Coordinates of C-alpha atoms in Angstrom, one line a residue:
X1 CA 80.3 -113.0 10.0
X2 CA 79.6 -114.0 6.8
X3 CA 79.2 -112.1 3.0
X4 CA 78.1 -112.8 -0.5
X5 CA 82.0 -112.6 -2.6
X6 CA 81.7 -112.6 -6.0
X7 CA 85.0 -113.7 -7.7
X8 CA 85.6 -112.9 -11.3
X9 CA 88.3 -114.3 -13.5
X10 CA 88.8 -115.7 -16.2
X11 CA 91.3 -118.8 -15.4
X12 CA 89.0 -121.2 -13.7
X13 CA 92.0 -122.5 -11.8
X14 CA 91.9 -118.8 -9.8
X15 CA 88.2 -118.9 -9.5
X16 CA 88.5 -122.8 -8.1
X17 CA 91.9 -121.7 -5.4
X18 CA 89.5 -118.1 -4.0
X19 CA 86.1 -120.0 -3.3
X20 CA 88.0 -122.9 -1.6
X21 CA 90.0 -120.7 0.6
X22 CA 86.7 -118.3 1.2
X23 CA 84.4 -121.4 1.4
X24 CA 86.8 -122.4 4.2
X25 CA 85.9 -119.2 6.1
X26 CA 81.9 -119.7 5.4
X27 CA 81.5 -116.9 3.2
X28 CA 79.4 -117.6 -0.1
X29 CA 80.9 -117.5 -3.1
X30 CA 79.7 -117.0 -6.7
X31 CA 81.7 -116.1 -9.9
X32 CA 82.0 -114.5 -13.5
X33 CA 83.9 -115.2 -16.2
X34 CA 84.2 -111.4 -17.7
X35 CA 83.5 -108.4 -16.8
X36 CA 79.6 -108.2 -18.3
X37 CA 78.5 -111.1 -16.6
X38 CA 80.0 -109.4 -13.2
X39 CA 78.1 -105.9 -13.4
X40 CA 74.8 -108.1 -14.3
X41 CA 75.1 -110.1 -11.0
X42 CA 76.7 -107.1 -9.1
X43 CA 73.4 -105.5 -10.3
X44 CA 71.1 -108.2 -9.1
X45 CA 72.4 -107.4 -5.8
X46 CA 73.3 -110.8 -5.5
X47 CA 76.9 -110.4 -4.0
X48 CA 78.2 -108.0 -1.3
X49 CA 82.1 -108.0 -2.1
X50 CA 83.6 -108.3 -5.8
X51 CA 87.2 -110.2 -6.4
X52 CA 88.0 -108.6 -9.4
X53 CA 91.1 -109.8 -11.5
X54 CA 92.5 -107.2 -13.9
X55 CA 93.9 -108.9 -16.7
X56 CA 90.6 -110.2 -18.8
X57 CA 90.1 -110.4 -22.1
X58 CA 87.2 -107.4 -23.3
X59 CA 85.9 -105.7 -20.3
X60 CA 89.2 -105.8 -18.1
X61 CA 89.2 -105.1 -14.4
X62 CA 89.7 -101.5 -14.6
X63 CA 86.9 -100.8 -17.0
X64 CA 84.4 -103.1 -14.9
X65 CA 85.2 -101.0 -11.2
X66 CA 84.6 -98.2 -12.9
X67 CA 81.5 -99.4 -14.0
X68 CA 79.9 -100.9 -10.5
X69 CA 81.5 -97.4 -9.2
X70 CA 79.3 -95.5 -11.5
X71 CA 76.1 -97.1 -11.0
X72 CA 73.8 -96.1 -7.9
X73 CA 73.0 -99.7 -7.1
X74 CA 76.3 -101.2 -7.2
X75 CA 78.7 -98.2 -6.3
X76 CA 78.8 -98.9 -2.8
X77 CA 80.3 -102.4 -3.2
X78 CA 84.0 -102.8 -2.1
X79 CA 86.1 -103.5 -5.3
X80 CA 89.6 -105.6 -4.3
X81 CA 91.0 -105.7 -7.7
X82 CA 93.6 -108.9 -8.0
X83 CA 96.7 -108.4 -9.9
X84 CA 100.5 -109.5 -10.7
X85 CA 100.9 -105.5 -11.3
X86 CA 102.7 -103.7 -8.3
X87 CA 103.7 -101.1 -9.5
X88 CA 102.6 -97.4 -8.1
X89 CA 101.0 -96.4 -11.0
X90 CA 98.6 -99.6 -11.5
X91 CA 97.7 -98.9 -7.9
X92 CA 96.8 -94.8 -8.7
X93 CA 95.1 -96.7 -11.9
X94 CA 93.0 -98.9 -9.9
X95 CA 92.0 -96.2 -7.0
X96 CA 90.9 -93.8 -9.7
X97 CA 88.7 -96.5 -11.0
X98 CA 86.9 -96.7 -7.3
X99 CA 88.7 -99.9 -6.1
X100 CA 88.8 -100.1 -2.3
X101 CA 92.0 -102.1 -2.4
X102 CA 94.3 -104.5 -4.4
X103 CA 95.5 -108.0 -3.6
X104 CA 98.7 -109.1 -5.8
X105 CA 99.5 -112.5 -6.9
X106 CA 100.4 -114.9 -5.7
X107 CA 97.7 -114.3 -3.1
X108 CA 98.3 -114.2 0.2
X109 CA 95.6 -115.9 2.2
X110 CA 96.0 -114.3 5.3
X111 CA 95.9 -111.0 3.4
X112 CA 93.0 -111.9 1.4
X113 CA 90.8 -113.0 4.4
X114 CA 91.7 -110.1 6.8
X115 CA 90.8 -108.1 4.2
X116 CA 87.3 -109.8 3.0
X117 CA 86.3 -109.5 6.4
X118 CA 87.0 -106.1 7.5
X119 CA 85.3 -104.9 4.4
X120 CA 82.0 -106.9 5.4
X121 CA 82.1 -105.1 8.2
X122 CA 81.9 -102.0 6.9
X123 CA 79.3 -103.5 3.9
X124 CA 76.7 -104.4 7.1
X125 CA 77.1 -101.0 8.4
X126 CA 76.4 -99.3 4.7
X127 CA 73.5 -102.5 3.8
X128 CA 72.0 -101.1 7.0
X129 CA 71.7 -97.1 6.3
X130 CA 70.4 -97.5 2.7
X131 CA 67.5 -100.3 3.8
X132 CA 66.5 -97.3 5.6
X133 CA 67.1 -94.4 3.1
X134 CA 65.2 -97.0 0.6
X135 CA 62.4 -97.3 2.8
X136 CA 61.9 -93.6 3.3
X137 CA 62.5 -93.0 -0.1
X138 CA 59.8 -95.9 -1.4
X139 CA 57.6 -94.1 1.3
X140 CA 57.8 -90.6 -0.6
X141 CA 59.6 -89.3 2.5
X142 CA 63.4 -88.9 0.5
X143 CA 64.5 -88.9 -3.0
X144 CA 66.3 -91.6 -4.2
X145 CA 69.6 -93.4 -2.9
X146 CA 72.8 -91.5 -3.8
X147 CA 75.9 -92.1 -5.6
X148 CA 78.9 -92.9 -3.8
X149 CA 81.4 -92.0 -6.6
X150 CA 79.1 -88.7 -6.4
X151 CA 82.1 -86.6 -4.5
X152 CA 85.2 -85.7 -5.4
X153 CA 86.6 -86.7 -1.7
X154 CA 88.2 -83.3 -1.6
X155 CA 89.1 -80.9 1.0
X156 CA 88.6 -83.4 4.1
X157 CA 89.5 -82.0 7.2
X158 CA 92.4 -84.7 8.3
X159 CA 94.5 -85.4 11.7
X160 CA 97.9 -86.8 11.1
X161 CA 99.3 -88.6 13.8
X162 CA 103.4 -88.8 13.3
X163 CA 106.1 -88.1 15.8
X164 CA 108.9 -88.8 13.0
X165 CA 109.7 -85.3 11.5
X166 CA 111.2 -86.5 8.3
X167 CA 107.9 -88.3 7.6
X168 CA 105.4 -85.9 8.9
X169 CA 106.9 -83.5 6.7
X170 CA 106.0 -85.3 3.6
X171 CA 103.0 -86.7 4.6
X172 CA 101.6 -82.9 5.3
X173 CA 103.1 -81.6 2.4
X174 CA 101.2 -83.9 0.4
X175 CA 98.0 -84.0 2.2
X176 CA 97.8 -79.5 2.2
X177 CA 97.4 -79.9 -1.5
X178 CA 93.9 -81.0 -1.4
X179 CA 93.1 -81.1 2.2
X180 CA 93.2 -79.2 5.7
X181 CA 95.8 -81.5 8.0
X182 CA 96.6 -80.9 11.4
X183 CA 99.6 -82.7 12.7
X184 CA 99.5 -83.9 16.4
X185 CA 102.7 -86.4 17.2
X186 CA 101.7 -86.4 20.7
X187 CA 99.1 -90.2 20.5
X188 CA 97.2 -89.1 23.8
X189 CA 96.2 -85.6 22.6
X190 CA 95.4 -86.8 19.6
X191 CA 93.1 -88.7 20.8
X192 CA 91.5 -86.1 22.4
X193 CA 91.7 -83.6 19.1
X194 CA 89.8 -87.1 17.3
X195 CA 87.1 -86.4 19.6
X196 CA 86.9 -82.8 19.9
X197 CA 88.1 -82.0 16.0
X198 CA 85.4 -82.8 13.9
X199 CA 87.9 -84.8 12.0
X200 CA 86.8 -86.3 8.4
X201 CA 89.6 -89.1 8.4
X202 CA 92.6 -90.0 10.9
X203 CA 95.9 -91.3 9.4
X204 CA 98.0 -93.0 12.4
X205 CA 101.8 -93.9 11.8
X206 CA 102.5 -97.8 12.9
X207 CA 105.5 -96.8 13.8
X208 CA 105.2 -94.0 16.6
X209 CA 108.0 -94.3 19.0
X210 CA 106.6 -95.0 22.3
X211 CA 103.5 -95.5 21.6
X212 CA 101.4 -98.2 20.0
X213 CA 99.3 -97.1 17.3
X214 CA 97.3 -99.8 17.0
X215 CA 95.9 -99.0 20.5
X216 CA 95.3 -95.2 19.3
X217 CA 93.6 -97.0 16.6
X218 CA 91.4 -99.1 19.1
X219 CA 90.6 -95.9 21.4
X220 CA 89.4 -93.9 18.4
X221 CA 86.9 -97.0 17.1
X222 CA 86.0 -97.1 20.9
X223 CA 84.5 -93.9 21.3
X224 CA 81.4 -93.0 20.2
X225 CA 81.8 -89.6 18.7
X226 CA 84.9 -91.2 16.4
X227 CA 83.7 -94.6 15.9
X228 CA 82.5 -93.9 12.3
X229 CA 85.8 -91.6 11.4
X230 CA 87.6 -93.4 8.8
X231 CA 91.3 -94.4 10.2
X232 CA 93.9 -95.2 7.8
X233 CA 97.4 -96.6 8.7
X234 CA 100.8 -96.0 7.6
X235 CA 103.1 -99.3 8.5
X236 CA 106.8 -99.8 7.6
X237 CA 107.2 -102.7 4.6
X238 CA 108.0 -105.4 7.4
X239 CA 105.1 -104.5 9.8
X240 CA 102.5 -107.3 7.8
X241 CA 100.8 -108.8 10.6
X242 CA 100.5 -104.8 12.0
X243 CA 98.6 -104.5 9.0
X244 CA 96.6 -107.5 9.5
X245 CA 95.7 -107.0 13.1
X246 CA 94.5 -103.7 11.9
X247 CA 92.3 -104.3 10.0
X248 CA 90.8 -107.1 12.4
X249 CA 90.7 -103.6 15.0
X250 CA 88.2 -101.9 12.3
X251 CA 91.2 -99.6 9.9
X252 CA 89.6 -98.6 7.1
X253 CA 93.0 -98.6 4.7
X254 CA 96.6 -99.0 5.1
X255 CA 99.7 -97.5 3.0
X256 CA 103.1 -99.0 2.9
X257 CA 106.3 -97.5 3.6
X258 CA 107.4 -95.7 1.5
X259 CA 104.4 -94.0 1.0
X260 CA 103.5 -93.0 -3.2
X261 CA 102.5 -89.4 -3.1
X262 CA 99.8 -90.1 -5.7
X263 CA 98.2 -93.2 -3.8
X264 CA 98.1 -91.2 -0.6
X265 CA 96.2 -88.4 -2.2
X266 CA 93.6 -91.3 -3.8
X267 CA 93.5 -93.8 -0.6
X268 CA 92.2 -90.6 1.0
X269 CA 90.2 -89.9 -1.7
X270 CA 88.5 -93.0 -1.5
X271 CA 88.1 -92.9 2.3
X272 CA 86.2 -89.3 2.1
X273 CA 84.1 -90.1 -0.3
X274 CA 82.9 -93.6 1.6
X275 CA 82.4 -91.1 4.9
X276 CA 80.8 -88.6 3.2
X277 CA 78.5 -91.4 1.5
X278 CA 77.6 -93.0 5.3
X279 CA 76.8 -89.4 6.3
X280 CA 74.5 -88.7 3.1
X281 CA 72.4 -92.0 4.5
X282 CA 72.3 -90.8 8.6
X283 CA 71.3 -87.1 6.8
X284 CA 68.3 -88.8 4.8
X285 CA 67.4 -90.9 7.8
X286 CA 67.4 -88.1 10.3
X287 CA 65.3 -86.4 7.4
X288 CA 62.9 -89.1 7.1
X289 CA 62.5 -89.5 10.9
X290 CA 61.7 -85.9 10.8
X291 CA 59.1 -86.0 8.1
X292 CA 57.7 -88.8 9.5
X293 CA 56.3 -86.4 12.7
X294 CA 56.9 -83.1 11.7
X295 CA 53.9 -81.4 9.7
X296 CA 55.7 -80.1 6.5
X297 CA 52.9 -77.3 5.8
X298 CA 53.1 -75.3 9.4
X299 CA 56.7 -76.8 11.1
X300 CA 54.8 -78.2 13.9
X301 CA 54.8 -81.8 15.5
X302 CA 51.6 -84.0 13.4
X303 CA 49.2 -86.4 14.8
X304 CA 51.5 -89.5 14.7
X305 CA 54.2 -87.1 17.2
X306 CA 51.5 -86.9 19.5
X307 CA 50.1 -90.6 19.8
X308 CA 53.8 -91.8 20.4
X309 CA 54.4 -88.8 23.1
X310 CA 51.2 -88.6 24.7
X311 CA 50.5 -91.4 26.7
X312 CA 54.4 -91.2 28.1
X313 CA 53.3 -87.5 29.4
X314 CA 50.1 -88.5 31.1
X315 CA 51.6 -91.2 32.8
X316 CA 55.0 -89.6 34.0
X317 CA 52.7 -86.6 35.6
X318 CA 50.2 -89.4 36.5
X319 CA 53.5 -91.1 38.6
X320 CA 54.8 -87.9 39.9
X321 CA 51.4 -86.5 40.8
X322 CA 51.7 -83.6 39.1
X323 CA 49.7 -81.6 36.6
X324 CA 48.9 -81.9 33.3
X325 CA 46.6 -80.0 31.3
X326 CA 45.4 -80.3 27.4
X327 CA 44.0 -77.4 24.8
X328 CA 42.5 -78.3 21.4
X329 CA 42.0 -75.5 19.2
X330 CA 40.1 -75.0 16.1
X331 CA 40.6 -72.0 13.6
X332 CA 36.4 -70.5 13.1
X333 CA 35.2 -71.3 9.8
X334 CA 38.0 -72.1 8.2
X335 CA 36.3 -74.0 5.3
X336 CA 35.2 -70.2 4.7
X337 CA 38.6 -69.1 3.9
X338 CA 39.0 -71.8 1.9
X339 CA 36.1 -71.2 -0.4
X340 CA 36.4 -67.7 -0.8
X341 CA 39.8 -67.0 -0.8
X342 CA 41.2 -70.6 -1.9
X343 CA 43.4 -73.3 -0.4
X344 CA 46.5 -71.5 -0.9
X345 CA 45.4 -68.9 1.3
X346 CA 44.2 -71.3 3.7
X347 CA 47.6 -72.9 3.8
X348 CA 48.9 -69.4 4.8
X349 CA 46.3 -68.8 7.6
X350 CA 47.6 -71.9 9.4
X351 CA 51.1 -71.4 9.2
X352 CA 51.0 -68.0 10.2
X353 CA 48.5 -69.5 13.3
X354 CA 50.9 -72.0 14.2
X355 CA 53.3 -69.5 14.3
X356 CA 51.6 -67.5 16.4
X357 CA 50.9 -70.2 18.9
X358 CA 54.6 -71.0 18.9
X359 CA 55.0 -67.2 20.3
X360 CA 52.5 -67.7 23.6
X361 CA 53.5 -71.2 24.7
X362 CA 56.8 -72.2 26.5
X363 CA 59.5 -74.0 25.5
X364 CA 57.8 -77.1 27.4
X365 CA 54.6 -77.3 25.8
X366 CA 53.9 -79.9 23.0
X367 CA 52.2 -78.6 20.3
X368 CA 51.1 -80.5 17.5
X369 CA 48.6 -80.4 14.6
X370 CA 46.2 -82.7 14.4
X371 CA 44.7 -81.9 10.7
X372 CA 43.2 -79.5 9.0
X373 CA 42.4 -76.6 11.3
X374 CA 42.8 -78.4 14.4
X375 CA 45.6 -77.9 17.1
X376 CA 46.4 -79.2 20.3
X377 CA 48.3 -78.0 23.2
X378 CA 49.8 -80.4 25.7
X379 CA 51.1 -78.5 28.8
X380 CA 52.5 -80.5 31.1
X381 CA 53.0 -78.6 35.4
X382 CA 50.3 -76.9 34.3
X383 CA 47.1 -76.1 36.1
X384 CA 43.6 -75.8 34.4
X385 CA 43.2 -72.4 35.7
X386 CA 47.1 -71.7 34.5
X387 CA 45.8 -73.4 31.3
X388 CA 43.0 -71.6 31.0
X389 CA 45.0 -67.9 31.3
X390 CA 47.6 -69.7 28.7
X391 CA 44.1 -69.9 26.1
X392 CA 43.2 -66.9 26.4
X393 CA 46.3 -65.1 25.7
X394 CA 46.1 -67.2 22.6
X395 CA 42.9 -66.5 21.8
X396 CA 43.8 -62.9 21.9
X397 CA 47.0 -63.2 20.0
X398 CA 45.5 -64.5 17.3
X399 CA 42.4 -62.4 17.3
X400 CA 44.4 -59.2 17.7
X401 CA 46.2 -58.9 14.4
X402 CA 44.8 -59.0 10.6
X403 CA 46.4 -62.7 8.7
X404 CA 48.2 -61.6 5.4
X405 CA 46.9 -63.9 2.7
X406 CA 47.9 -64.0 -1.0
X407 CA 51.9 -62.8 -0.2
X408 CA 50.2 -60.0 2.4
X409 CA 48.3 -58.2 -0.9
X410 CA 45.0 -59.0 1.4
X411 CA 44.6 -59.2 5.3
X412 CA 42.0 -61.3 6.4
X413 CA 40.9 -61.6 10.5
X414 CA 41.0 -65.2 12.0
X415 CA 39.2 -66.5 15.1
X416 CA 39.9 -69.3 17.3
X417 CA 37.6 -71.4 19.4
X418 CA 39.5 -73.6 22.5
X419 CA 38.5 -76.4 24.5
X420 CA 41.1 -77.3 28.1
X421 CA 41.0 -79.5 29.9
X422 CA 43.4 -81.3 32.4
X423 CA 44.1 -84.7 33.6
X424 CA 42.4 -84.8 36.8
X425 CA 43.3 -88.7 38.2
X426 CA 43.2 -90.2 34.6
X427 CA 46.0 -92.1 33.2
X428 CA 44.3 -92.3 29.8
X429 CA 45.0 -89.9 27.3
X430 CA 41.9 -90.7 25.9
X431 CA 39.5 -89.4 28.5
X432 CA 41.4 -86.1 28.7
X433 CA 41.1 -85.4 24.9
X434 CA 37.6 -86.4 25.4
X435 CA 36.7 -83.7 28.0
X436 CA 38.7 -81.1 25.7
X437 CA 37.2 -81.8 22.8
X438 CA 33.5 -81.3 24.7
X439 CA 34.7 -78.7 26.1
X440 CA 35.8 -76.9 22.5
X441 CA 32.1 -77.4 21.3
X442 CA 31.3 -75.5 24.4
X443 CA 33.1 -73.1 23.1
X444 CA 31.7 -73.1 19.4
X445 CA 27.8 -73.5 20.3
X446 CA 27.9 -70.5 22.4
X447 CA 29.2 -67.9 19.5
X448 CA 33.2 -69.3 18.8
X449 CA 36.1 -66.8 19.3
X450 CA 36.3 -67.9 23.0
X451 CA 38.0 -70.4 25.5
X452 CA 36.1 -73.2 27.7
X453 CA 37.5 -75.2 30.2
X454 CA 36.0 -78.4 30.9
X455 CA 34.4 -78.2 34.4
X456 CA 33.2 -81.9 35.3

C-alpha cells in the first residue's frame, strides 16, 4: 500500500528525517514550508495524508487543520499534527481543530508508520465513495460532495466493552453526556450486540481480563454488518506495541490510560463525524443508483431498468421452460391532454396511471416506463391468455374512474390501448417486444381503448 504524505515544517532537518523514513516504506512524499503553501497543495489534491508540525511561524499547525477541515475538498484528509506538546489540553486543542491524531517528538518510527498506514487505509475506502458521489453529482444525479466537519459527531449510539468496574464507570459517565452507551463486559456478547445493535462506534478495553481484545477487535472488522463501525481502543500506558498491532487489525483510534475526559469526548467526536461522513457517500450512491433506473416523474423502473433486466428474465424462463409474457401500453392521445390542458397536467395523468397499474399487477411483475406515454409490463409464469385477463383488468381500471388534473380542480377520462404478447420459444427480448408492439397498433387501428394479444 502506498499514499501521497505531505510533510509540512518549517526546519528542513524534520522535513529531510520524515521523507527518508516514509520513502523507506514507498510512500510519496512532498512538503511545505508554512502553512499557506500546505492548504494550496492539500487543495490541488495532490497529497492524501498531511504531517503537520504545530509550532510555525504565521499560519501555525492549529490554524492550518482547521483550515483543510473546513474546506469540502480537503476536509476529509487525515491531519497527524507533530508536536513536542503532550500535554491534555494541546491534544483537546488539536482534536477541536479536526486533527485525526498527534505524533510527539522525538518521533517514534514505529509509531509514525503504523499510523500512516492505517490511515491510508481508511483514505482508499473514503477516495473510493466520493469518485462515485462526484460522478453522480457531475452527472446531475446528486448535489455536490459534503462536508466532513459538517456534524457535530453528537449523540452516537456507542457499545463499551469493559469488564473493570472502576473504569467502566468513568468511561460511561463520561460518554452519557453527549451520547447513548451501552456497557457489555461480557467480549462474546458483545460481539453479538456489535452485530445486532446498530452501533455508531465500539470502544474495546485492551485490557479485558480473560479475554483478548484485540481479537474482539478482529471479529468485529471480520463481519460484514460491523466492518465499517469505527472501533477505538483503550490500552494501559505500557501496552505500545497493543496499540501498534491495532491499528495494523484496522482500529480507527486509540486512548491511553488514564484516559482525559475531554479527549474521550473529542476522539469520539472525530470518529462520528468520519462514520457519519462514509454513510453520507453510501446514501448519495444508493441515491444515484436509484435515479439512475428509477423514473423520477411516475416512481416506476425507466428504460435503462428494463434493458439491464430483460434479457436475464427471458432467458431464465427460456432455461426453466416456463412462461413469460410481455404488455406495452400506451395512454390514447395523450399529446391531446398535453395541448389542451398543458404539460403539467399531463405529468399528473401519468403518475396517477402508473399508479394505477401498480394496483392490478403482482408483486412479481416488472413494470417500467419506457417514455412519454408508453408502459411496459413484463410478467414473468404468466400465460398469454393469463396475460391477456391481467390487460384487461387494466384497461378497465384505468377507464373506470375520472384523472384529477390541475390539484383535482378538473377530472379528465384517460384511455389505454395494449399490445401482449409472450415469449413463445424466443430467447430474444427483441422479438417479443416486437410482436407486442404489433400487437398494440392492433389495438389502436381498430378504435384504441382496448387490449390485443399477439396471435402469430
Amino acid at each position: 500500500m502506498t499514499a501521497r504524505i505531505l510533510v509540512v515544517d518549517d526546519l528542513p532537518a524534520n522535513v529531510k528525517f520524515l521523507e527518508a523514513r516514509l520513502t523507506a516504506e514507498y510512500f510519496e512524499v512532498r512538503s511545505a514550508t508554512n502553512g499557506l503553501d500546505a492548504l494550496r497543495i492539500a487543495a490541488a489534491g495532490a497529497c492524501d495524508i498531511v504531517l503537520l508540525d504545530v509550532m510555525m511561524p504565521g499560519l501555525d499547525g492549529f490554524e492550518t487543520c482547521r483550515r483543510l477541515k473546513s474546506d469540502v475538498s480537503t476536509s476529509h484528509l487525515p491531519v497527524i499534527l507533530v508536536t513536542a506538546l503532550d500535554q491534555p489540553a494541546d491534544r483537546l486543542r488539536g482534536l477541536e481543530a479536526g486533527a485525526d491524531d498527534f505524533l510527539t517528538k522525538p518521533i517514534d518510527e514505529v509509531a509514525l508508520l503504523a499510523r500512516v498506514k492505517s490511515l491510508a487505509r481508511l483514505k482508499i475506502m473514503v477516495d473510493e465513495l466520493r469518485l462515485r458521489a462526484a460522478s453522480s453529482a457531475s452527472a446531475g444525479l446528486q448535489q455536490g460532495l459534503p462536508l466532513m466537519s459538517g456534524d457535530d459527531g453528537l449523540d452516537g449510539r456507542i457499545l463499551l466493552v469493559d469488564d473493570r468496574e472502576s473504569s467502566s464507570e468513568r468511561l460511561v459517565a463520561t460518554l452519557a453526556l453527549q451520547h447513548k452507551v451501552t456497557l457489555e463486559t461480557a467480549p462474546q456478547e458483545a460481539l453479538f450486540k456489535g452485530v445486532e445493535g446498530g452501533f455508531d462506534l465500539v470502544i474495546v478495553s485492551g485490557a479485558l481480563r480473560d479475554y483478548d481484545g484485540l481479537r474482539l477487535c478482529s471479529q468485529l472488522r471480520s463481519l460484514e454488518r460491523t466492518r465499517q463501525v469505527p472501533l477505538l481502543l483503550v490500552a494501559d500506558a505500557e501496552d505500545r506495541q497493543q496499540v501498534l498491532r491495532g491499528l495494523e487489525l484496522g482500529v480507527n483510534d486509540y486512548l491511553i490510560r488514564p484516559v482525559d475526559r475531554n479527549e474521550l469526548l473529542a476522539r469520539v467526536r472525530i470518529q462520528l463525524r468520519k462514520k457519519r461522513y462514509a454513510d453520507r457517500l453510501h446514501e448519495m450512491l444508493n441515491e444515484s443508483i436509484q435515479l439512475a433506473v428509477i423514473d423520477a416523474l411516475t416512481g416506476v423502473n425507466n428504460r435503462r431498468y428494463l434493458e439491464s433486466h430483460l434479457a436475464p428474465m427471458v432467458e431464465a424462463a427460456a432455461d426453466g421452460s416456463r412462461p413469460l409474457s410481455l404488455m406495452i401500453l400506451d395512454i390514447d392521445h395523450f399529446k391531446t391532454v398535453n395541448d389542451t390542458y398543458g404539460h403539467d397536467a399531463g405529468d399528473e395523468v401519468l403518475r396517477v396511471f402508473a399508479s394505477r397499474i401498480k394496483g392490478v399487477i403482482r408483486a412479481a411483475d416488472l413494470l417500467c416506463r419506457l417514455g412519454g406515454e408508453e408502459f411496459i409490463v413484463v410478467m414473468p409464469d404468466t400465460t398469454l391468455d393469463v396475460a391477456a385477463r391481467i390487460g384487461e383488468r387494466i384497461r378497465q381500471t384505468v377507464n373506470a374512474a375520472m384523472f384529477p388534473i390541475h390539484g383535482g380542480a378538473t377530472q379528465i377520462p384517460v384511455t389505454v390501448s395494449i399490445g401482449i404478447a409472450d415469449r413463445r420459444h424466443d430467447r430474444q427480448p427483441e422479438l417479443v417486444l416486437k410482436r407486442a408492439d404489433k400487437a398494440l397498433y392492433v389495438s389502436k387501428n381498430n378504435g384504441r381503448n382496448r387490449v390485443s394479444a399477439d396471435a402469430a
